[in-house]
Amino acid sequence: MGASGWHYTVDYRDDINAALQQLRREVYERGEYYKQQPSEDLDMTEAEFRASLGEPDEDDDGRYEFIIEDWLDRKSRPVAVDPDTLLASQPESGTHSIIDMANGVSAEPRFATVSPLPVDGLVHTFGTATPSSEQVQAWIVNCGDRERWVGTYVVSFRDGTPDRLHFCGFSGD
């Protein structure tokens, strides 16, 4: 499937992580994410699943047991009831949304986090360290050149005061 780009804008809050977590919950509640379709084989009992595979070949080199272990792992995943259990239920694909930023906020880009666009990046991109919402909205559609499973946030300003938080990134597989 490949990664998907995403972007969101919310009212400014001093606590960036609280804003992020609230946004993750809201996106989950609205259903605005990729939901992996469950495999029909997960409705089977282990005996039924083993029977569906047939007997292992003599030269299978452990593939039969690997398939069983993978099936047991998939069967044991939680039912999604919130953003975090959703991620746990589909760890390979992710959600292709801000829900994938489960590790919160970090000062530097890291896996499954959002981090600020550095001041030099702000000045280079917007010509100022205090861009307007309109400037950020024009930029955020492409979200610059970001790596997968890493998010970025930018604070936009109105009349010299923080006004909006803009989150963007690429995630999912």
PDB file of C-alpha atoms in Angstrom:
ATOM      1  CA  MET A   1       0.000   0.000   0.000  1.00  0.00           C
ATOM      2  CA  GLY A   2       2.780   2.492   0.849  1.00  0.00           C
ATOM      3  CA  ALA A   3       2.773   5.377   3.297  1.00  0.00           C
ATOM      4  CA  SER A   4       0.171   8.131   3.249  1.00  0.00           C
ATOM      5  CA  GLY A   5       0.615  11.817   3.916  1.00  0.00           C
ATOM      6  CA  TRP A   6      -1.626  13.467   6.481  1.00  0.00           C
ATOM      7  CA  HIS A   7      -2.089  16.928   7.960  1.00  0.00           C
ATOM      8  CA  TYR A   8      -4.273  18.495  10.647  1.00  0.00           C
ATOM      9  CA  THR A   9      -4.738  21.965  12.097  1.00  0.00           C
ATOM     10  CA  VAL A  10      -6.082  22.692  15.583  1.00  0.00           C
ATOM     11  CA  ASP A  11      -6.267  25.686  17.908  1.00  0.00           C
ATOM     12  CA  TYR A  12      -2.994  26.451  19.675  1.00  0.00           C
ATOM     13  CA  ARG A  13      -2.354  24.969  23.117  1.00  0.00           C
ATOM     14  CA  ASP A  14       0.779  25.388  25.220  1.00  0.00           C
ATOM     15  CA  ASP A  15       0.816  21.637  25.865  1.00  0.00           C
ATOM     16  CA  ILE A  16       1.661  20.223  22.442  1.00  0.00           C
ATOM     17  CA  ASN A  17       1.430  16.620  23.638  1.00  0.00           C
ATOM     18  CA  ALA A  18      -2.061  17.183  25.086  1.00  0.00           C
ATOM     19  CA  ALA A  19      -3.135  18.693  21.745  1.00  0.00           C
ATOM     20  CA  LEU A  20      -1.617  15.719  19.904  1.00  0.00           C
ATOM     21  CA  GLN A  21      -3.338  13.142  22.111  1.00  0.00           C
ATOM     22  CA  GLN A  22      -6.696  14.902  21.830  1.00  0.00           C
ATOM     23  CA  LEU A  23      -6.335  15.034  18.052  1.00  0.00           C
ATOM     24  CA  ARG A  24      -5.448  11.321  17.925  1.00  0.00           C
ATOM     25  CA  ARG A  25      -8.633  10.531  19.903  1.00  0.00           C
ATOM     26  CA  GLU A  26     -10.783  12.767  17.694  1.00  0.00           C
ATOM     27  CA  VAL A  27      -9.427  11.220  14.483  1.00  0.00           C
ATOM     28  CA  TYR A  28     -10.126   7.767  15.935  1.00  0.00           C
ATOM     29  CA  GLU A  29     -13.671   8.723  16.951  1.00  0.00           C
ATOM     30  CA  ARG A  30     -14.379  10.188  13.498  1.00  0.00           C
ATOM     31  CA  GLY A  31     -13.038   7.022  11.859  1.00  0.00           C
ATOM     32  CA  GLU A  32     -10.624   9.005   9.687  1.00  0.00           C
ATOM     33  CA  TYR A  33      -7.913   6.371   9.395  1.00  0.00           C
ATOM     34  CA  TYR A  34      -7.038   3.207   7.531  1.00  0.00           C
ATOM     35  CA  LYS A  35      -8.734   0.180   9.074  1.00  0.00           C
ATOM     36  CA  GLN A  36      -7.154  -3.131   8.132  1.00  0.00           C
ATOM     37  CA  GLN A  37      -9.726  -5.721   7.096  1.00  0.00           C
ATOM     38  CA  PRO A  38      -9.693  -8.746   9.395  1.00  0.00           C
ATOM     39  CA  SER A  39      -8.600 -12.048   7.895  1.00  0.00           C
ATOM     40  CA  GLU A  40     -11.322 -14.649   7.663  1.00  0.00           C
ATOM     41  CA  ASP A  41      -8.913 -17.209   9.098  1.00  0.00           C
ATOM     42  CA  LEU A  42      -9.048 -15.417  12.466  1.00  0.00           C
ATOM     43  CA  ASP A  43     -12.591 -16.728  12.960  1.00  0.00           C
ATOM     44  CA  MET A  44     -11.230 -20.286  12.981  1.00  0.00           C
ATOM     45  CA  THR A  45     -10.137 -22.277  15.981  1.00  0.00           C
ATOM     46  CA  GLU A  46      -6.508 -23.338  16.052  1.00  0.00           C
ATOM     47  CA  ALA A  47      -7.502 -26.881  15.088  1.00  0.00           C
ATOM     48  CA  GLU A  48      -9.500 -25.570  12.117  1.00  0.00           C
ATOM     49  CA  PHE A  49      -6.621 -23.354  11.035  1.00  0.00           C
ATOM     50  CA  ARG A  50      -4.108 -26.193  11.268  1.00  0.00           C
ATOM     51  CA  ALA A  51      -6.475 -28.429   9.291  1.00  0.00           C
ATOM     52  CA  SER A  52      -6.806 -25.742   6.602  1.00  0.00           C
ATOM     53  CA  LEU A  53      -3.025 -25.807   6.153  1.00  0.00           C
ATOM     54  CA  GLY A  54      -2.820 -29.543   5.778  1.00  0.00           C
ATOM     55  CA  GLU A  55       0.234 -31.468   6.887  1.00  0.00           C
ATOM     56  CA  PRO A  56       3.664 -29.809   6.721  1.00  0.00           C
ATOM     57  CA  ASP A  57       6.011 -30.873   3.950  1.00  0.00           C
ATOM     58  CA  GLU A  58       9.028 -32.889   4.974  1.00  0.00           C
ATOM     59  CA  ASP A  59      11.370 -30.122   3.785  1.00  0.00           C
ATOM     60  CA  ASP A  60       9.385 -27.101   5.061  1.00  0.00           C
ATOM     61  CA  ASP A  61      12.317 -25.807   7.204  1.00  0.00           C
ATOM     62  CA  GLY A  62       9.967 -24.590   9.944  1.00  0.00           C
ATOM     63  CA  ARG A  63       7.634 -22.657   7.628  1.00  0.00           C
ATOM     64  CA  TYR A  64       4.568 -24.538   8.926  1.00  0.00           C
ATOM     65  CA  GLU A  65       5.294 -23.565  12.539  1.00  0.00           C
ATOM     66  CA  PHE A  66       6.106 -19.990  11.474  1.00  0.00           C
ATOM     67  CA  ILE A  67       2.679 -19.741   9.818  1.00  0.00           C
ATOM     68  CA  ILE A  68       1.031 -21.080  12.974  1.00  0.00           C
ATOM     69  CA  GLU A  69       2.964 -18.641  15.208  1.00  0.00           C
ATOM     70  CA  ASP A  70       2.057 -15.730  12.925  1.00  0.00           C
ATOM     71  CA  TRP A  71      -1.617 -16.735  13.008  1.00  0.00           C
ATOM     72  CA  LEU A  72      -1.557 -17.030  16.816  1.00  0.00           C
ATOM     73  CA  ASP A  73       0.049 -13.580  17.046  1.00  0.00           C
ATOM     74  CA  ARG A  74      -2.583 -12.035  14.773  1.00  0.00           C
ATOM     75  CA  LYS A  75      -5.387 -13.797  16.675  1.00  0.00           C
ATOM     76  CA  SER A  76      -4.127 -12.462  20.020  1.00  0.00           C
ATOM     77  CA  ARG A  77      -4.172  -8.792  18.969  1.00  0.00           C
ATOM     78  CA  PRO A  78      -6.599  -6.553  20.840  1.00  0.00           C
ATOM     79  CA  VAL A  79      -9.920  -5.324  19.532  1.00  0.00           C
ATOM     80  CA  ALA A  80      -9.633  -1.621  18.747  1.00  0.00           C
ATOM     81  CA  VAL A  81     -11.395   0.587  21.305  1.00  0.00           C
ATOM     82  CA  ASP A  82      -9.108   3.652  21.142  1.00  0.00           C
ATOM     83  CA  PRO A  83      -6.141   4.954  19.112  1.00  0.00           C
ATOM     84  CA  ASP A  84      -3.558   2.841  20.929  1.00  0.00           C
ATOM     85  CA  THR A  85      -5.427  -0.468  20.707  1.00  0.00           C
ATOM     86  CA  LEU A  86      -6.133   0.312  17.050  1.00  0.00           C
ATOM     87  CA  LEU A  87      -2.385   0.537  16.428  1.00  0.00           C
ATOM     88  CA  ALA A  88      -1.769  -2.635  18.420  1.00  0.00           C
ATOM     89  CA  SER A  89      -4.384  -4.455  16.348  1.00  0.00           C
ATOM     90  CA  GLN A  90      -2.694  -3.574  13.052  1.00  0.00           C
ATOM     91  CA  PRO A  91       1.006  -2.976  13.775  1.00  0.00           C
ATOM     92  CA  GLU A  92       2.289  -3.707  10.263  1.00  0.00           C
ATOM     93  CA  SER A  93       0.002  -1.339   8.372  1.00  0.00           C
ATOM     94  CA  GLY A  94      -0.489   1.499  10.837  1.00  0.00           C
ATOM     95  CA  THR A  95      -3.433   3.846  10.375  1.00  0.00           C
ATOM     96  CA  HIS A  96      -2.085   6.266   7.758  1.00  0.00           C
ATOM     97  CA  SER A  97      -3.041   9.112  10.105  1.00  0.00           C
ATOM     98  CA  ILE A  98      -1.825  11.074  13.113  1.00  0.00           C
ATOM     99  CA  ILE A  99      -2.943   8.123  15.232  1.00  0.00           C
ATOM    100  CA  ASP A 100       0.399   6.553  14.244  1.00  0.00           C
ATOM    101  CA  MET A 101       2.242   9.175  16.311  1.00  0.00           C
ATOM    102  CA  ALA A 102       1.787   7.079  19.464  1.00  0.00           C
ATOM    103  CA  ASN A 103       5.114   8.045  21.073  1.00  0.00           C
ATOM    104  CA  GLY A 104       4.099  11.677  21.580  1.00  0.00           C
ATOM    105  CA  VAL A 105       6.260  14.744  21.101  1.00  0.00           C
ATOM    106  CA  SER A 106      10.036  14.820  20.799  1.00  0.00           C
ATOM    107  CA  ALA A 107      12.546  17.622  20.353  1.00  0.00           C
ATOM    108  CA  GLU A 108      14.126  15.827  17.372  1.00  0.00           C
ATOM    109  CA  PRO A 109      12.465  13.662  14.705  1.00  0.00           C
ATOM    110  CA  ARG A 110      11.959  10.125  15.995  1.00  0.00           C
ATOM    111  CA  PHE A 111       9.831   7.125  15.102  1.00  0.00           C
ATOM    112  CA  ALA A 112       6.108   7.611  15.866  1.00  0.00           C
ATOM    113  CA  THR A 113       6.564  11.123  17.276  1.00  0.00           C
ATOM    114  CA  VAL A 114       5.918  14.675  16.189  1.00  0.00           C
ATOM    115  CA  SER A 115       8.680  17.222  16.542  1.00  0.00           C
ATOM    116  CA  PRO A 116       8.813  20.930  15.791  1.00  0.00           C
ATOM    117  CA  LEU A 117      10.113  22.277  12.527  1.00  0.00           C
ATOM    118  CA  PRO A 118      13.395  23.809  13.770  1.00  0.00           C
ATOM    119  CA  VAL A 119      13.730  27.610  13.854  1.00  0.00           C
ATOM    120  CA  ASP A 120      16.214  27.560  10.958  1.00  0.00           C
ATOM    121  CA  GLY A 121      13.680  25.465   9.017  1.00  0.00           C
ATOM    122  CA  LEU A 122      10.943  27.975   9.813  1.00  0.00           C
ATOM    123  CA  VAL A 123      13.071  30.889   8.633  1.00  0.00           C
ATOM    124  CA  HIS A 124      14.198  29.011   5.519  1.00  0.00           C
ATOM    125  CA  THR A 125      10.660  27.894   4.642  1.00  0.00           C
ATOM    126  CA  PHE A 126       8.589  30.909   5.668  1.00  0.00           C
ATOM    127  CA  GLY A 127      11.102  33.758   5.919  1.00  0.00           C
ATOM    128  CA  THR A 128      10.208  34.135   9.595  1.00  0.00           C
ATOM    129  CA  ALA A 129      10.158  32.165  12.851  1.00  0.00           C
ATOM    130  CA  THR A 130       6.527  33.268  13.356  1.00  0.00           C
ATOM    131  CA  PRO A 131       4.641  32.233  10.205  1.00  0.00           C
ATOM    132  CA  SER A 132       0.964  32.951   9.672  1.00  0.00           C
ATOM    133  CA  SER A 133      -1.599  30.180   9.433  1.00  0.00           C
ATOM    134  CA  GLU A 134      -1.987  30.910   5.723  1.00  0.00           C
ATOM    135  CA  GLN A 135       1.748  30.431   5.138  1.00  0.00           C
ATOM    136  CA  VAL A 136       1.767  27.135   7.030  1.00  0.00           C
ATOM    137  CA  GLN A 137      -1.407  25.885   5.310  1.00  0.00           C
ATOM    138  CA  ALA A 138       0.176  26.518   1.896  1.00  0.00           C
ATOM    139  CA  TRP A 139       3.297  24.574   2.928  1.00  0.00           C
ATOM    140  CA  ILE A 140       1.637  21.779   4.901  1.00  0.00           C
ATOM    141  CA  VAL A 141      -0.184  20.243   1.944  1.00  0.00           C
ATOM    142  CA  ASN A 142       3.146  18.806   0.832  1.00  0.00           C
ATOM    143  CA  CYS A 143       4.620  18.697   4.347  1.00  0.00           C
ATOM    144  CA  GLY A 144       8.067  19.287   3.007  1.00  0.00           C
ATOM    145  CA  ASP A 145      10.362  16.302   2.561  1.00  0.00           C
ATOM    146  CA  ARG A 146       9.692  14.121   5.614  1.00  0.00           C
ATOM    147  CA  GLU A 147      10.588  10.551   6.399  1.00  0.00           C
ATOM    148  CA  ARG A 148       8.009   7.853   7.083  1.00  0.00           C
ATOM    149  CA  TRP A 149       6.573   7.319  10.546  1.00  0.00           C
ATOM    150  CA  VAL A 150       7.755  10.753  11.702  1.00  0.00           C
ATOM    151  CA  GLY A 151       5.533  13.792  12.192  1.00  0.00           C
ATOM    152  CA  THR A 152       6.230  17.510  12.250  1.00  0.00           C
ATOM    153  CA  TYR A 153       4.376  20.350  13.882  1.00  0.00           C
ATOM    154  CA  VAL A 154       4.463  24.089  13.276  1.00  0.00           C
ATOM    155  CA  VAL A 155       2.952  26.821  15.421  1.00  0.00           C
ATOM    156  CA  SER A 156       1.386  29.611  13.369  1.00  0.00           C
ATOM    157  CA  PHE A 157       0.906  33.133  14.679  1.00  0.00           C
ATOM    158  CA  ARG A 158      -1.670  35.896  14.433  1.00  0.00           C
ATOM    159  CA  ASP A 159      -0.696  39.398  15.512  1.00  0.00           C
ATOM    160  CA  GLY A 160       2.482  38.027  17.118  1.00  0.00           C
ATOM    161  CA  THR A 161       0.586  35.494  19.272  1.00  0.00           C
ATOM    162  CA  PRO A 162       0.516  31.705  18.803  1.00  0.00           C
ATOM    163  CA  ASP A 163      -2.766  30.899  17.056  1.00  0.00           C
ATOM    164  CA  ARG A 164      -2.823  27.399  15.520  1.00  0.00           C
ATOM    165  CA  LEU A 165      -0.952  24.083  15.670  1.00  0.00           C
ATOM    166  CA  HIS A 166      -0.333  22.357  12.356  1.00  0.00           C
ATOM    167  CA  PHE A 167       0.649  18.690  12.295  1.00  0.00           C
ATOM    168  CA  CYS A 168       1.816  16.770   9.225  1.00  0.00           C
ATOM    169  CA  GLY A 169       3.627  13.576   8.394  1.00  0.00           C
ATOM    170  CA  PHE A 170       3.755  10.321   6.464  1.00  0.00           C
ATOM    171  CA  SER A 171       2.918   6.961   7.993  1.00  0.00           C
ATOM    172  CA  GLY A 172       1.492   3.544   7.302  1.00  0.00           C
ATOM    173  CA  ASP A 173       2.690   0.734   5.090  1.00  0.00           C
TER     174      ASP A 173
END
